[in-house]
PDB file of C-alpha atoms in Angstrom:
ATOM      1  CA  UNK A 217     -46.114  -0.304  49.048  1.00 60.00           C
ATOM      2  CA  UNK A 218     -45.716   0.552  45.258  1.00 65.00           C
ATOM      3  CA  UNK A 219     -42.657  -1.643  43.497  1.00 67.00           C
ATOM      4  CA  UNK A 220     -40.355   0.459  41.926  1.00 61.00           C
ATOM      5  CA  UNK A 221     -40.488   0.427  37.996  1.00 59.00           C
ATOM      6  CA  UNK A 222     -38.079  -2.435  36.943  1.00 59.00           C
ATOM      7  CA  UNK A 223     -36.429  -0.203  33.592  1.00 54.00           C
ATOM      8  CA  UNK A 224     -36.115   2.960  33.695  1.00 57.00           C
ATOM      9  CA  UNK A 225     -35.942   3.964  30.405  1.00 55.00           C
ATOM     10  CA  UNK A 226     -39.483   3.450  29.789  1.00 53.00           C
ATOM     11  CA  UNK A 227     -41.419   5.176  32.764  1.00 53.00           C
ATOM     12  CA  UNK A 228     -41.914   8.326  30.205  1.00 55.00           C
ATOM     13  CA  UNK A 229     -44.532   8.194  27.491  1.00 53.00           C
ATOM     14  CA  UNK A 230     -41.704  11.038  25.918  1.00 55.00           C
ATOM     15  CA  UNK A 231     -39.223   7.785  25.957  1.00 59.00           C
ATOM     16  CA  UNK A 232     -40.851   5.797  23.807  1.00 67.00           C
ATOM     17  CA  UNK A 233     -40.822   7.595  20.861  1.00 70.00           C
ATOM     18  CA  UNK A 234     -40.241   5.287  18.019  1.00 70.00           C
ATOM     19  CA  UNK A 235     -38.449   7.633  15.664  1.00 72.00           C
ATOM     20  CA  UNK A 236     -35.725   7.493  18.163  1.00 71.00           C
ATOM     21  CA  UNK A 237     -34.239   4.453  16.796  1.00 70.00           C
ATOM     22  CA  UNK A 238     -34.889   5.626  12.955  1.00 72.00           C
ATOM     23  CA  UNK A 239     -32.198   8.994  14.167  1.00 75.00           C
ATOM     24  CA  UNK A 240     -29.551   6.085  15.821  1.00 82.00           C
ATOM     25  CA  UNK A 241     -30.169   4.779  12.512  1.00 85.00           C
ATOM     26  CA  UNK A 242     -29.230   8.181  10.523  1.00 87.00           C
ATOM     27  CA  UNK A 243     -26.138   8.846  12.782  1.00 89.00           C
ATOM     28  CA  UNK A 244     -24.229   5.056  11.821  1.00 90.00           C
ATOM     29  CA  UNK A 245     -25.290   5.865   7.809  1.00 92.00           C
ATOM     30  CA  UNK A 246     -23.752   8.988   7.608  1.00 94.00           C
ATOM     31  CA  UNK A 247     -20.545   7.747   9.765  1.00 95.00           C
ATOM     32  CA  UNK A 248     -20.426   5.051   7.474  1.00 96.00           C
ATOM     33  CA  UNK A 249     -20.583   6.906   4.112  1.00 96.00           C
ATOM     34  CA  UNK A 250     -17.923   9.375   5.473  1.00 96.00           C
ATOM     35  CA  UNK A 251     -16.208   6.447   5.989  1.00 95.00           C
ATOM     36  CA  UNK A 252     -16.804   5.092   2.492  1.00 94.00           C
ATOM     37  CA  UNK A 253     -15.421   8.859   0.962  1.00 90.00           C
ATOM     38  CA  UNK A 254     -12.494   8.579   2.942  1.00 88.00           C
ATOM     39  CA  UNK A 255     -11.730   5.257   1.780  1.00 89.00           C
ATOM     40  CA  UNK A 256     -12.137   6.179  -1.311  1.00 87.00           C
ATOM     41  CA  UNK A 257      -9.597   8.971  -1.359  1.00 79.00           C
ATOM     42  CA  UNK A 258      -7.100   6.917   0.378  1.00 81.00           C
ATOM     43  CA  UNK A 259      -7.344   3.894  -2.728  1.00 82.00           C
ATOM     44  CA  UNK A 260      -7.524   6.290  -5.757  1.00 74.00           C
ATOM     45  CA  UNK A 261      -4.084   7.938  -3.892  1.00 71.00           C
ATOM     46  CA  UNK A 262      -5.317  11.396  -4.615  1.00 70.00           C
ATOM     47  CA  UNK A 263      -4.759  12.602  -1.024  1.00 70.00           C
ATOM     48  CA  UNK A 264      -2.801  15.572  -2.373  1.00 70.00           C
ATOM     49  CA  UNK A 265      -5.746  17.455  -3.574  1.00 70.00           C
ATOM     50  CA  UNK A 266      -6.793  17.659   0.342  1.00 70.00           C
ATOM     51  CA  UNK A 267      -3.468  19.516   0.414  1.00 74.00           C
ATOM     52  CA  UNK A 268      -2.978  23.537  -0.081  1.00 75.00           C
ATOM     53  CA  UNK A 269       0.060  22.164  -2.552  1.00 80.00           C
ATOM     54  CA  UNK A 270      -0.229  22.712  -6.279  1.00 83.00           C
ATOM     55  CA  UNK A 271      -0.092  18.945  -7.823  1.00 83.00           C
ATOM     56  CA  UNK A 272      -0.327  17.370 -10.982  1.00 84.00           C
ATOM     57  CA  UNK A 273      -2.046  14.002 -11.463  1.00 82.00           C
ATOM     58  CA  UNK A 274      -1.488  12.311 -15.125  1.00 83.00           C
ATOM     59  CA  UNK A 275      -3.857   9.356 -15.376  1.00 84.00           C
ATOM     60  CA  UNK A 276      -3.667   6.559 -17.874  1.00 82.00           C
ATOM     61  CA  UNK A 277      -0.788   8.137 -19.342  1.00 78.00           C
ATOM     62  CA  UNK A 278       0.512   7.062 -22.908  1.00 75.00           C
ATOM     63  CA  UNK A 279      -3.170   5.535 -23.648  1.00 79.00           C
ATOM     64  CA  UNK A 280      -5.824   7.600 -26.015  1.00 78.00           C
ATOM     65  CA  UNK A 281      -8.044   8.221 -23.259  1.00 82.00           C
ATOM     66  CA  UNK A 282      -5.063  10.197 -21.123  1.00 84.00           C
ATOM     67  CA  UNK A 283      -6.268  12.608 -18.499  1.00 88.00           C
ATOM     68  CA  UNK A 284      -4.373  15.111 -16.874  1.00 86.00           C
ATOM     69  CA  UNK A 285      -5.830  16.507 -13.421  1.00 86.00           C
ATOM     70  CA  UNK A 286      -4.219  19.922 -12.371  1.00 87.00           C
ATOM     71  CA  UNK A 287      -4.753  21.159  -8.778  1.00 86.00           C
ATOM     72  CA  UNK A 288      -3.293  24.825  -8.411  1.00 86.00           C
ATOM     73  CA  UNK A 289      -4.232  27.499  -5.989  1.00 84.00           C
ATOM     74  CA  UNK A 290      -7.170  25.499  -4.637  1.00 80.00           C
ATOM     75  CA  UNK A 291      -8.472  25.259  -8.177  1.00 87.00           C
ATOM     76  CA  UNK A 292      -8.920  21.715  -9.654  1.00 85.00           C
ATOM     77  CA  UNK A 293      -8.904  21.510 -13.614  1.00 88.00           C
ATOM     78  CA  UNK A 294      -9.258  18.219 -16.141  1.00 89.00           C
ATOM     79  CA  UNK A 295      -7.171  18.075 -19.701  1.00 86.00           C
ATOM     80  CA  UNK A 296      -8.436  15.174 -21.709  1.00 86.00           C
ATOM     81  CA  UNK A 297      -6.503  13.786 -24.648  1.00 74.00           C
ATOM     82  CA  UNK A 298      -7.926  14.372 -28.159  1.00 71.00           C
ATOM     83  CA  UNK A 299      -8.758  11.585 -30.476  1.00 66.00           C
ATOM     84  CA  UNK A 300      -6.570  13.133 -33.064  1.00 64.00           C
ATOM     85  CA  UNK A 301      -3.024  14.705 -33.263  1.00 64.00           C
ATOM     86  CA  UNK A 302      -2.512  18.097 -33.393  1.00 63.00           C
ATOM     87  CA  UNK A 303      -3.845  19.791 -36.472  1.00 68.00           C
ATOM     88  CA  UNK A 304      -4.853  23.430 -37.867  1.00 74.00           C
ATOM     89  CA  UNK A 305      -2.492  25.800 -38.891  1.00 81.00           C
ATOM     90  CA  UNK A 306       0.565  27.334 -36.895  1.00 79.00           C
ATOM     91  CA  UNK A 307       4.311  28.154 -36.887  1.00 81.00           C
ATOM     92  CA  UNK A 308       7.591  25.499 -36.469  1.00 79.00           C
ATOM     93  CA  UNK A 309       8.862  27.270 -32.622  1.00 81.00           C
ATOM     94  CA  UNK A 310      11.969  24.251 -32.692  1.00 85.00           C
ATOM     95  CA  UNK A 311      13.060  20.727 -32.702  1.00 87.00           C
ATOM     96  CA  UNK A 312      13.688  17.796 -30.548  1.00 86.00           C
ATOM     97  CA  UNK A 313      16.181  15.291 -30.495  1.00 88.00           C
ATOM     98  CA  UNK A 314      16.231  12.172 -28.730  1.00 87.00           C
ATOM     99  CA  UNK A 315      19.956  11.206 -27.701  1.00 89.00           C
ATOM    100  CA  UNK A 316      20.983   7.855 -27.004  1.00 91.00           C
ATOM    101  CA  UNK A 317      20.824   7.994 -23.672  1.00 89.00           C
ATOM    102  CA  UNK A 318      16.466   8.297 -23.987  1.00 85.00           C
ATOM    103  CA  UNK A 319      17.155  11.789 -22.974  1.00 87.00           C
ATOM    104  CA  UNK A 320      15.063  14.291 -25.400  1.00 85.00           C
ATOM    105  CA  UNK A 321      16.788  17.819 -26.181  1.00 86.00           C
ATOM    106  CA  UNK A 322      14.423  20.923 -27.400  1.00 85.00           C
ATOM    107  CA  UNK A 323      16.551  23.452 -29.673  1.00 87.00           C
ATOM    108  CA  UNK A 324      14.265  26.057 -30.220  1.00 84.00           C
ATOM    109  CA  UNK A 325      14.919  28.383 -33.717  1.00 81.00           C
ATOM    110  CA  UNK A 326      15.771  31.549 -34.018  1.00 70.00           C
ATOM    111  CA  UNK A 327      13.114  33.986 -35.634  1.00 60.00           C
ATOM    112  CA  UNK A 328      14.215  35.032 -38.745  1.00 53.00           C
ATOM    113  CA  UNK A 329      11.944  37.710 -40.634  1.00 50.00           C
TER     114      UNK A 329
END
């Protein structure tokens, strides 16, 4: 009377394919790194842009090396502050005046020719 094999698993030469521990291995990396990107998305608090909503995102604002992240119509675009202040040649449009209050006022001029 033949015994029964013990494990099962391993009665097929097709079962004990090595590689098939390397693929387990493949599946828990790539859950993992989607788990990293997600993460990630969640810290940086930029979960809008995996909205359809247009949003504005103003990073380090104030500081020289401001950048200004603009997400509209699915279409993500970067502004980054110049070094310098506005120069080259144009045309006074107004001017601004800040009340007491902190509250700045734009009066633009009229265009007199």
């Amino acid at each position: 009377m033949a015994r029964a094999p013990r494990y099962k698993a391993f009665d097929n030469d097709e079962d004990c394919d090595p590689l098939t521990g390397l693929l387990n291995l493949f599946d828990a990396a790539m859950v993992f790194a989607v788990g990293l990107m997600v993460a990630f998305v969640i810290q940086s608090r930029m979960t809008e842009f995996l909205t359809s909503e247009d949003v504005t995102f103003v990073k380090n604002a104030g500081r020289p090396d401001m950048e200004i992240i603009v997400k509209k119509e699915n279409k993500v675009s970067r502004y980054k502050a110049e070094k310098t202040t506005g120069s080259g040649r144009g045309q006074r449009v107004g001017i601004a005046y800040r009340l007491e209050s902190g509250e700045v006022i734009y009066v633009p001029e009229g265009n007199e020719k």
